[in-house]
Amino acid sequence: MNRINGEQRFGKKTVSESTKSDTAIIVPAARMHPPTLAHHALISDVVDRAKAVGGTAHVYLSQNKPGDEKNPLPAEHRVEMLNHAYRQHISAGHLQFHVGSGMHANLADFHSKNPHIKNAHIVLGDDRMDAGDSLKKYNGSADKAGNVPYKFDKLEVHQRKVTPSKYDNIHATELRNKARSGDSDAHEYFKERMHPNIPDHLVKKTIDYIRSTKAVAKPVKTTKKKTVNESTLYLVIDKLKLYGKLN
């Protein structure tokens, strides 16, 4: 495996190359903080879809959010791990991982780099299906500058297949909590729950990233108790006496 212009080369293909098919499977937004064996179901689903249409599945990793304990890992780091995990699918031309941003921006990026793709099949989780309507609405539409960010002859949105797996009980939140706990067995815990093709040094780097990133504390709103100034109180009493309210 060689690295060329920041990308990994497996065999004779770089991960930026695409097949000559005019159809692609696209996951426009994926978190995976960190990627676990539970994410394998999604990868298997999109790879199967890609094989069925003779194309490639493209998975965009969302950017991390500094200070956000739920999204501590840089997209570049997650892409590097996934490139190791699924190198066989990548070498076969069935799968690519990309550093992404927002869904619309990712589709625009994909379209600019793959103008030969005419048919896009978007795969979303059940919690993001509403976003599919927006992606279809703006397909072929011009932005404020008059440019058309992306235009496919056919853009379809599909809900990812949910296949029961023995890995369903693995949650990225638990891995993040384990890393932050400082437990000495964190590395073994991660290795058991992440793809075996991910090298040890990247697993360690993942743990270090998580441990070094803490959520930004939100300011606690406090209600300031109103106090009555002593001189103001005497003034009120004097006025009440004036009007005969007090003896």
mmCIF file with all atom_site columns, C-alpha atoms in Angstrom, residues 47-199:
data_model
loop_
_atom_site.group_PDB
_atom_site.id
_atom_site.type_symbol
_atom_site.label_atom_id
_atom_site.label_alt_id
_atom_site.label_comp_id
_atom_site.label_asym_id
_atom_site.label_entity_id
_atom_site.label_seq_id
_atom_site.pdbx_PDB_ins_code
_atom_site.Cartn_x
_atom_site.Cartn_y
_atom_site.Cartn_z
_atom_site.occupancy
_atom_site.B_iso_or_equiv
_atom_site.pdbx_formal_charge
_atom_site.auth_seq_id
_atom_site.auth_comp_id
_atom_site.auth_asym_id
_atom_site.auth_atom_id
_atom_site.pdbx_PDB_model_num
ATOM 1   C CA . VAL A 1 47  ? -21.471 -2.284 -1.218  1.00 0.00 ? 47  VAL A CA 1
ATOM 2   C CA . ASP A 1 48  ? -24.202 -4.767 -2.160  1.00 0.00 ? 48  ASP A CA 1
ATOM 3   C CA . ARG A 1 49  ? -26.156 -1.955 -3.809  1.00 0.00 ? 49  ARG A CA 1
ATOM 4   C CA . ALA A 1 50  ? -23.043 -0.845 -5.713  1.00 0.00 ? 50  ALA A CA 1
ATOM 5   C CA . LYS A 1 51  ? -22.384 -4.351 -6.990  1.00 0.00 ? 51  LYS A CA 1
ATOM 6   C CA . ALA A 1 52  ? -26.007 -4.650 -8.121  1.00 0.00 ? 52  ALA A CA 1
ATOM 7   C CA . VAL A 1 53  ? -25.707 -1.573 -10.380 1.00 0.00 ? 53  VAL A CA 1
ATOM 8   C CA . GLY A 1 54  ? -22.097 -2.138 -11.400 1.00 0.00 ? 54  GLY A CA 1
ATOM 9   C CA . GLY A 1 55  ? -20.988 1.059  -9.709  1.00 0.00 ? 55  GLY A CA 1
ATOM 10  C CA . THR A 1 56  ? -19.228 2.338  -6.609  1.00 0.00 ? 56  THR A CA 1
ATOM 11  C CA . ALA A 1 57  ? -20.516 3.239  -3.152  1.00 0.00 ? 57  ALA A CA 1
ATOM 12  C CA . HIS A 1 58  ? -19.288 6.607  -1.873  1.00 0.00 ? 58  HIS A CA 1
ATOM 13  C CA . VAL A 1 59  ? -19.439 7.296  1.860   1.00 0.00 ? 59  VAL A CA 1
ATOM 14  C CA . TYR A 1 60  ? -18.863 10.859 3.129   1.00 0.00 ? 60  TYR A CA 1
ATOM 15  C CA . LEU A 1 61  ? -17.645 11.290 6.687   1.00 0.00 ? 61  LEU A CA 1
ATOM 16  C CA . SER A 1 62  ? -18.915 14.402 8.434   1.00 0.00 ? 62  SER A CA 1
ATOM 17  C CA . GLN A 1 63  ? -16.394 16.822 9.917   1.00 0.00 ? 63  GLN A CA 1
ATOM 18  C CA . ASN A 1 64  ? -15.686 16.739 13.628  1.00 0.00 ? 64  ASN A CA 1
ATOM 19  C CA . LYS A 1 65  ? -16.829 19.545 15.878  1.00 0.00 ? 65  LYS A CA 1
ATOM 20  C CA . PRO A 1 66  ? -14.117 20.927 18.166  1.00 0.00 ? 66  PRO A CA 1
ATOM 21  C CA . GLY A 1 67  ? -15.205 20.742 21.775  1.00 0.00 ? 67  GLY A CA 1
ATOM 22  C CA . ASP A 1 68  ? -18.079 18.371 21.025  1.00 0.00 ? 68  ASP A CA 1
ATOM 23  C CA . GLU A 1 69  ? -17.631 15.156 22.995  1.00 0.00 ? 69  GLU A CA 1
ATOM 24  C CA . LYS A 1 70  ? -19.935 13.283 20.586  1.00 0.00 ? 70  LYS A CA 1
ATOM 25  C CA . ASN A 1 71  ? -17.885 14.175 17.492  1.00 0.00 ? 71  ASN A CA 1
ATOM 26  C CA . PRO A 1 72  ? -14.227 14.234 18.568  1.00 0.00 ? 72  PRO A CA 1
ATOM 27  C CA . LEU A 1 73  ? -12.504 12.496 15.640  1.00 0.00 ? 73  LEU A CA 1
ATOM 28  C CA . PRO A 1 74  ? -11.258 14.332 12.527  1.00 0.00 ? 74  PRO A CA 1
ATOM 29  C CA . ALA A 1 75  ? -12.859 13.069 9.323   1.00 0.00 ? 75  ALA A CA 1
ATOM 30  C CA . GLU A 1 76  ? -9.414  12.413 7.831   1.00 0.00 ? 76  GLU A CA 1
ATOM 31  C CA . HIS A 1 77  ? -8.606  10.040 10.686  1.00 0.00 ? 77  HIS A CA 1
ATOM 32  C CA . ARG A 1 78  ? -11.869 8.102  10.290  1.00 0.00 ? 78  ARG A CA 1
ATOM 33  C CA . VAL A 1 79  ? -11.352 7.846  6.532   1.00 0.00 ? 79  VAL A CA 1
ATOM 34  C CA . GLU A 1 80  ? -7.851  6.462  7.103   1.00 0.00 ? 80  GLU A CA 1
ATOM 35  C CA . MET A 1 81  ? -9.197  3.775  9.451   1.00 0.00 ? 81  MET A CA 1
ATOM 36  C CA . LEU A 1 82  ? -12.017 2.819  7.083   1.00 0.00 ? 82  LEU A CA 1
ATOM 37  C CA . ASN A 1 83  ? -9.622  2.621  4.147   1.00 0.00 ? 83  ASN A CA 1
ATOM 38  C CA . HIS A 1 84  ? -7.698  -0.012 6.083   1.00 0.00 ? 84  HIS A CA 1
ATOM 39  C CA . ALA A 1 85  ? -10.824 -1.819 7.242   1.00 0.00 ? 85  ALA A CA 1
ATOM 40  C CA . TYR A 1 86  ? -12.383 -2.177 3.792   1.00 0.00 ? 86  TYR A CA 1
ATOM 41  C CA . ARG A 1 87  ? -9.327  -2.230 1.555   1.00 0.00 ? 87  ARG A CA 1
ATOM 42  C CA . GLN A 1 88  ? -10.574 -5.268 -0.418  1.00 0.00 ? 88  GLN A CA 1
ATOM 43  C CA . HIS A 1 89  ? -13.813 -3.520 -1.428  1.00 0.00 ? 89  HIS A CA 1
ATOM 44  C CA . ILE A 1 90  ? -11.819 -0.401 -2.295  1.00 0.00 ? 90  ILE A CA 1
ATOM 45  C CA . SER A 1 91  ? -9.356  -2.342 -4.439  1.00 0.00 ? 91  SER A CA 1
ATOM 46  C CA . ALA A 1 92  ? -12.263 -3.981 -6.270  1.00 0.00 ? 92  ALA A CA 1
ATOM 47  C CA . GLY A 1 93  ? -13.713 -0.553 -7.073  1.00 0.00 ? 93  GLY A CA 1
ATOM 48  C CA . HIS A 1 94  ? -16.888 -1.065 -5.042  1.00 0.00 ? 94  HIS A CA 1
ATOM 49  C CA . LEU A 1 95  ? -16.278 1.436  -2.254  1.00 0.00 ? 95  LEU A CA 1
ATOM 50  C CA . GLN A 1 96  ? -14.721 4.839  -1.498  1.00 0.00 ? 96  GLN A CA 1
ATOM 51  C CA . PHE A 1 97  ? -14.605 6.993  1.629   1.00 0.00 ? 97  PHE A CA 1
ATOM 52  C CA . HIS A 1 98  ? -14.402 10.784 1.511   1.00 0.00 ? 98  HIS A CA 1
ATOM 53  C CA . VAL A 1 99  ? -13.903 13.690 3.882   1.00 0.00 ? 99  VAL A CA 1
ATOM 54  C CA . GLY A 1 100 ? -17.170 15.575 3.742   1.00 0.00 ? 100 GLY A CA 1
ATOM 55  C CA . SER A 1 101 ? -19.067 18.550 5.089   1.00 0.00 ? 101 SER A CA 1
ATOM 56  C CA . GLY A 1 102 ? -22.814 19.099 4.623   1.00 0.00 ? 102 GLY A CA 1
ATOM 57  C CA . MET A 1 103 ? -25.058 16.826 2.537   1.00 0.00 ? 103 MET A CA 1
ATOM 58  C CA . HIS A 1 104 ? -25.647 19.307 -0.301  1.00 0.00 ? 104 HIS A CA 1
ATOM 59  C CA . ALA A 1 105 ? -21.975 20.295 -0.378  1.00 0.00 ? 105 ALA A CA 1
ATOM 60  C CA . ASN A 1 106 ? -20.986 16.627 -0.523  1.00 0.00 ? 106 ASN A CA 1
ATOM 61  C CA . LEU A 1 107 ? -23.251 15.982 -3.489  1.00 0.00 ? 107 LEU A CA 1
ATOM 62  C CA . ALA A 1 108 ? -21.842 19.051 -5.215  1.00 0.00 ? 108 ALA A CA 1
ATOM 63  C CA . ASP A 1 109 ? -18.309 17.805 -4.562  1.00 0.00 ? 109 ASP A CA 1
ATOM 64  C CA . PHE A 1 110 ? -19.168 14.364 -5.875  1.00 0.00 ? 110 PHE A CA 1
ATOM 65  C CA . HIS A 1 111 ? -20.841 15.735 -9.013  1.00 0.00 ? 111 HIS A CA 1
ATOM 66  C CA . SER A 1 112 ? -17.889 17.979 -9.834  1.00 0.00 ? 112 SER A CA 1
ATOM 67  C CA . LYS A 1 113 ? -15.446 15.068 -9.591  1.00 0.00 ? 113 LYS A CA 1
ATOM 68  C CA . ASN A 1 114 ? -17.669 12.482 -11.297 1.00 0.00 ? 114 ASN A CA 1
ATOM 69  C CA . PRO A 1 115 ? -19.503 14.247 -14.144 1.00 0.00 ? 115 PRO A CA 1
ATOM 70  C CA . HIS A 1 116 ? -20.071 10.899 -15.884 1.00 0.00 ? 116 HIS A CA 1
ATOM 71  C CA . ILE A 1 117 ? -22.435 9.774  -13.094 1.00 0.00 ? 117 ILE A CA 1
ATOM 72  C CA . LYS A 1 118 ? -26.009 10.330 -14.276 1.00 0.00 ? 118 LYS A CA 1
ATOM 73  C CA . ASN A 1 119 ? -27.896 8.266  -11.693 1.00 0.00 ? 119 ASN A CA 1
ATOM 74  C CA . ALA A 1 120 ? -27.419 8.782  -7.969  1.00 0.00 ? 120 ALA A CA 1
ATOM 75  C CA . HIS A 1 121 ? -28.919 6.483  -5.355  1.00 0.00 ? 121 HIS A CA 1
ATOM 76  C CA . ILE A 1 122 ? -28.787 8.187  -1.963  1.00 0.00 ? 122 ILE A CA 1
ATOM 77  C CA . VAL A 1 123 ? -28.795 5.945  1.122   1.00 0.00 ? 123 VAL A CA 1
ATOM 78  C CA . LEU A 1 124 ? -29.912 7.479  4.432   1.00 0.00 ? 124 LEU A CA 1
ATOM 79  C CA . GLY A 1 125 ? -30.721 6.202  7.893   1.00 0.00 ? 125 GLY A CA 1
ATOM 80  C CA . ASP A 1 126 ? -34.331 6.249  9.049   1.00 0.00 ? 126 ASP A CA 1
ATOM 81  C CA . ASP A 1 127 ? -33.580 9.343  11.154  1.00 0.00 ? 127 ASP A CA 1
ATOM 82  C CA . ARG A 1 128 ? -32.435 11.318 8.095   1.00 0.00 ? 128 ARG A CA 1
ATOM 83  C CA . MET A 1 129 ? -35.014 10.388 5.482   1.00 0.00 ? 129 MET A CA 1
ATOM 84  C CA . ASP A 1 130 ? -36.539 13.884 5.638   1.00 0.00 ? 130 ASP A CA 1
ATOM 85  C CA . ALA A 1 131 ? -33.265 15.262 4.275   1.00 0.00 ? 131 ALA A CA 1
ATOM 86  C CA . GLY A 1 132 ? -33.804 13.189 1.147   1.00 0.00 ? 132 GLY A CA 1
ATOM 87  C CA . ASP A 1 133 ? -36.686 15.416 0.068   1.00 0.00 ? 133 ASP A CA 1
ATOM 88  C CA . SER A 1 134 ? -34.406 18.445 0.231   1.00 0.00 ? 134 SER A CA 1
ATOM 89  C CA . LEU A 1 135 ? -31.697 16.699 -1.813  1.00 0.00 ? 135 LEU A CA 1
ATOM 90  C CA . LYS A 1 136 ? -34.224 15.830 -4.521  1.00 0.00 ? 136 LYS A CA 1
ATOM 91  C CA . LYS A 1 137 ? -35.726 19.321 -4.450  1.00 0.00 ? 137 LYS A CA 1
ATOM 92  C CA . TYR A 1 138 ? -32.403 21.038 -5.165  1.00 0.00 ? 138 TYR A CA 1
ATOM 93  C CA . ASN A 1 139 ? -31.166 18.535 -7.745  1.00 0.00 ? 139 ASN A CA 1
ATOM 94  C CA . GLY A 1 140 ? -30.537 20.645 -10.842 1.00 0.00 ? 140 GLY A CA 1
ATOM 95  C CA . SER A 1 141 ? -31.482 23.901 -9.098  1.00 0.00 ? 141 SER A CA 1
ATOM 96  C CA . ALA A 1 142 ? -29.312 27.003 -9.305  1.00 0.00 ? 142 ALA A CA 1
ATOM 97  C CA . ASP A 1 143 ? -27.893 28.613 -6.186  1.00 0.00 ? 143 ASP A CA 1
ATOM 98  C CA . LYS A 1 144 ? -27.879 32.357 -5.435  1.00 0.00 ? 144 LYS A CA 1
ATOM 99  C CA . ALA A 1 145 ? -24.838 32.824 -7.664  1.00 0.00 ? 145 ALA A CA 1
ATOM 100 C CA . GLY A 1 146 ? -26.620 31.161 -10.572 1.00 0.00 ? 146 GLY A CA 1
ATOM 101 C CA . ASN A 1 147 ? -24.537 27.994 -10.412 1.00 0.00 ? 147 ASN A CA 1
ATOM 102 C CA . VAL A 1 148 ? -26.008 24.493 -10.365 1.00 0.00 ? 148 VAL A CA 1
ATOM 103 C CA . PRO A 1 149 ? -24.112 22.598 -7.603  1.00 0.00 ? 149 PRO A CA 1
ATOM 104 C CA . TYR A 1 150 ? -25.292 19.164 -8.703  1.00 0.00 ? 150 TYR A CA 1
ATOM 105 C CA . LYS A 1 151 ? -27.547 17.741 -11.365 1.00 0.00 ? 151 LYS A CA 1
ATOM 106 C CA . PHE A 1 152 ? -28.304 14.068 -11.874 1.00 0.00 ? 152 PHE A CA 1
ATOM 107 C CA . ASP A 1 153 ? -30.679 12.709 -14.491 1.00 0.00 ? 153 ASP A CA 1
ATOM 108 C CA . LYS A 1 154 ? -32.030 10.458 -11.772 1.00 0.00 ? 154 LYS A CA 1
ATOM 109 C CA . LEU A 1 155 ? -31.733 10.959 -8.025  1.00 0.00 ? 155 LEU A CA 1
ATOM 110 C CA . GLU A 1 156 ? -33.432 8.427  -5.765  1.00 0.00 ? 156 GLU A CA 1
ATOM 111 C CA . VAL A 1 157 ? -33.406 8.219  -1.982  1.00 0.00 ? 157 VAL A CA 1
ATOM 112 C CA . HIS A 1 158 ? -33.381 4.881  -0.160  1.00 0.00 ? 158 HIS A CA 1
ATOM 113 C CA . GLN A 1 159 ? -33.549 3.994  3.500   1.00 0.00 ? 159 GLN A CA 1
ATOM 114 C CA . ARG A 1 160 ? -30.620 1.858  4.560   1.00 0.00 ? 160 ARG A CA 1
ATOM 115 C CA . LYS A 1 161 ? -31.390 -1.791 5.156   1.00 0.00 ? 161 LYS A CA 1
ATOM 116 C CA . VAL A 1 162 ? -31.398 -2.821 8.791   1.00 0.00 ? 162 VAL A CA 1
ATOM 117 C CA . THR A 1 163 ? -30.121 -6.376 9.140   1.00 0.00 ? 163 THR A CA 1
ATOM 118 C CA . PRO A 1 164 ? -29.963 -7.830 12.668  1.00 0.00 ? 164 PRO A CA 1
ATOM 119 C CA . SER A 1 165 ? -26.377 -8.541 13.673  1.00 0.00 ? 165 SER A CA 1
ATOM 120 C CA . LYS A 1 166 ? -24.461 -9.792 16.684  1.00 0.00 ? 166 LYS A CA 1
ATOM 121 C CA . TYR A 1 167 ? -22.741 -6.406 16.666  1.00 0.00 ? 167 TYR A CA 1
ATOM 122 C CA . ASP A 1 168 ? -25.924 -4.376 17.174  1.00 0.00 ? 168 ASP A CA 1
ATOM 123 C CA . ASN A 1 169 ? -25.162 -3.930 20.866  1.00 0.00 ? 169 ASN A CA 1
ATOM 124 C CA . ILE A 1 170 ? -21.912 -2.095 20.094  1.00 0.00 ? 170 ILE A CA 1
ATOM 125 C CA . HIS A 1 171 ? -22.364 1.661  20.464  1.00 0.00 ? 171 HIS A CA 1
ATOM 126 C CA . ALA A 1 172 ? -19.806 4.346  19.671  1.00 0.00 ? 172 ALA A CA 1
ATOM 127 C CA . THR A 1 173 ? -20.925 6.253  22.782  1.00 0.00 ? 173 THR A CA 1
ATOM 128 C CA . GLU A 1 174 ? -19.755 3.379  24.976  1.00 0.00 ? 174 GLU A CA 1
ATOM 129 C CA . LEU A 1 175 ? -16.344 3.378  23.300  1.00 0.00 ? 175 LEU A CA 1
ATOM 130 C CA . ARG A 1 176 ? -15.965 7.119  23.851  1.00 0.00 ? 176 ARG A CA 1
ATOM 131 C CA . ASN A 1 177 ? -16.931 6.699  27.506  1.00 0.00 ? 177 ASN A CA 1
ATOM 132 C CA . LYS A 1 178 ? -14.439 3.842  27.882  1.00 0.00 ? 178 LYS A CA 1
ATOM 133 C CA . ALA A 1 179 ? -11.640 5.968  26.454  1.00 0.00 ? 179 ALA A CA 1
ATOM 134 C CA . ARG A 1 180 ? -12.420 8.870  28.779  1.00 0.00 ? 180 ARG A CA 1
ATOM 135 C CA . SER A 1 181 ? -12.611 6.567  31.802  1.00 0.00 ? 181 SER A CA 1
ATOM 136 C CA . GLY A 1 182 ? -8.844  6.149  31.634  1.00 0.00 ? 182 GLY A CA 1
ATOM 137 C CA . ASP A 1 183 ? -9.119  2.370  32.081  1.00 0.00 ? 183 ASP A CA 1
ATOM 138 C CA . SER A 1 184 ? -5.928  0.497  31.244  1.00 0.00 ? 184 SER A CA 1
ATOM 139 C CA . ASP A 1 185 ? -7.825  -2.043 29.117  1.00 0.00 ? 185 ASP A CA 1
ATOM 140 C CA . ALA A 1 186 ? -9.310  0.613  26.781  1.00 0.00 ? 186 ALA A CA 1
ATOM 141 C CA . HIS A 1 187 ? -7.110  -0.486 23.859  1.00 0.00 ? 187 HIS A CA 1
ATOM 142 C CA . GLU A 1 188 ? -8.284  -4.107 24.080  1.00 0.00 ? 188 GLU A CA 1
ATOM 143 C CA . TYR A 1 189 ? -11.886 -2.921 24.487  1.00 0.00 ? 189 TYR A CA 1
ATOM 144 C CA . PHE A 1 190 ? -11.629 -0.897 21.271  1.00 0.00 ? 190 PHE A CA 1
ATOM 145 C CA . LYS A 1 191 ? -9.866  -3.677 19.349  1.00 0.00 ? 191 LYS A CA 1
ATOM 146 C CA . GLU A 1 192 ? -12.685 -6.106 20.140  1.00 0.00 ? 192 GLU A CA 1
ATOM 147 C CA . ARG A 1 193 ? -15.294 -3.691 18.815  1.00 0.00 ? 193 ARG A CA 1
ATOM 148 C CA . MET A 1 194 ? -13.549 -2.233 15.762  1.00 0.00 ? 194 MET A CA 1
ATOM 149 C CA . HIS A 1 195 ? -12.708 -3.831 12.415  1.00 0.00 ? 195 HIS A CA 1
ATOM 150 C CA . PRO A 1 196 ? -9.714  -6.185 12.758  1.00 0.00 ? 196 PRO A CA 1
ATOM 151 C CA . ASN A 1 197 ? -7.989  -4.612 9.720   1.00 0.00 ? 197 ASN A CA 1
ATOM 152 C CA . ILE A 1 198 ? -7.541  -1.306 11.562  1.00 0.00 ? 198 ILE A CA 1
ATOM 153 C CA . PRO A 1 199 ? -3.882  -1.126 12.758  1.00 0.00 ? 199 PRO A CA 1
#
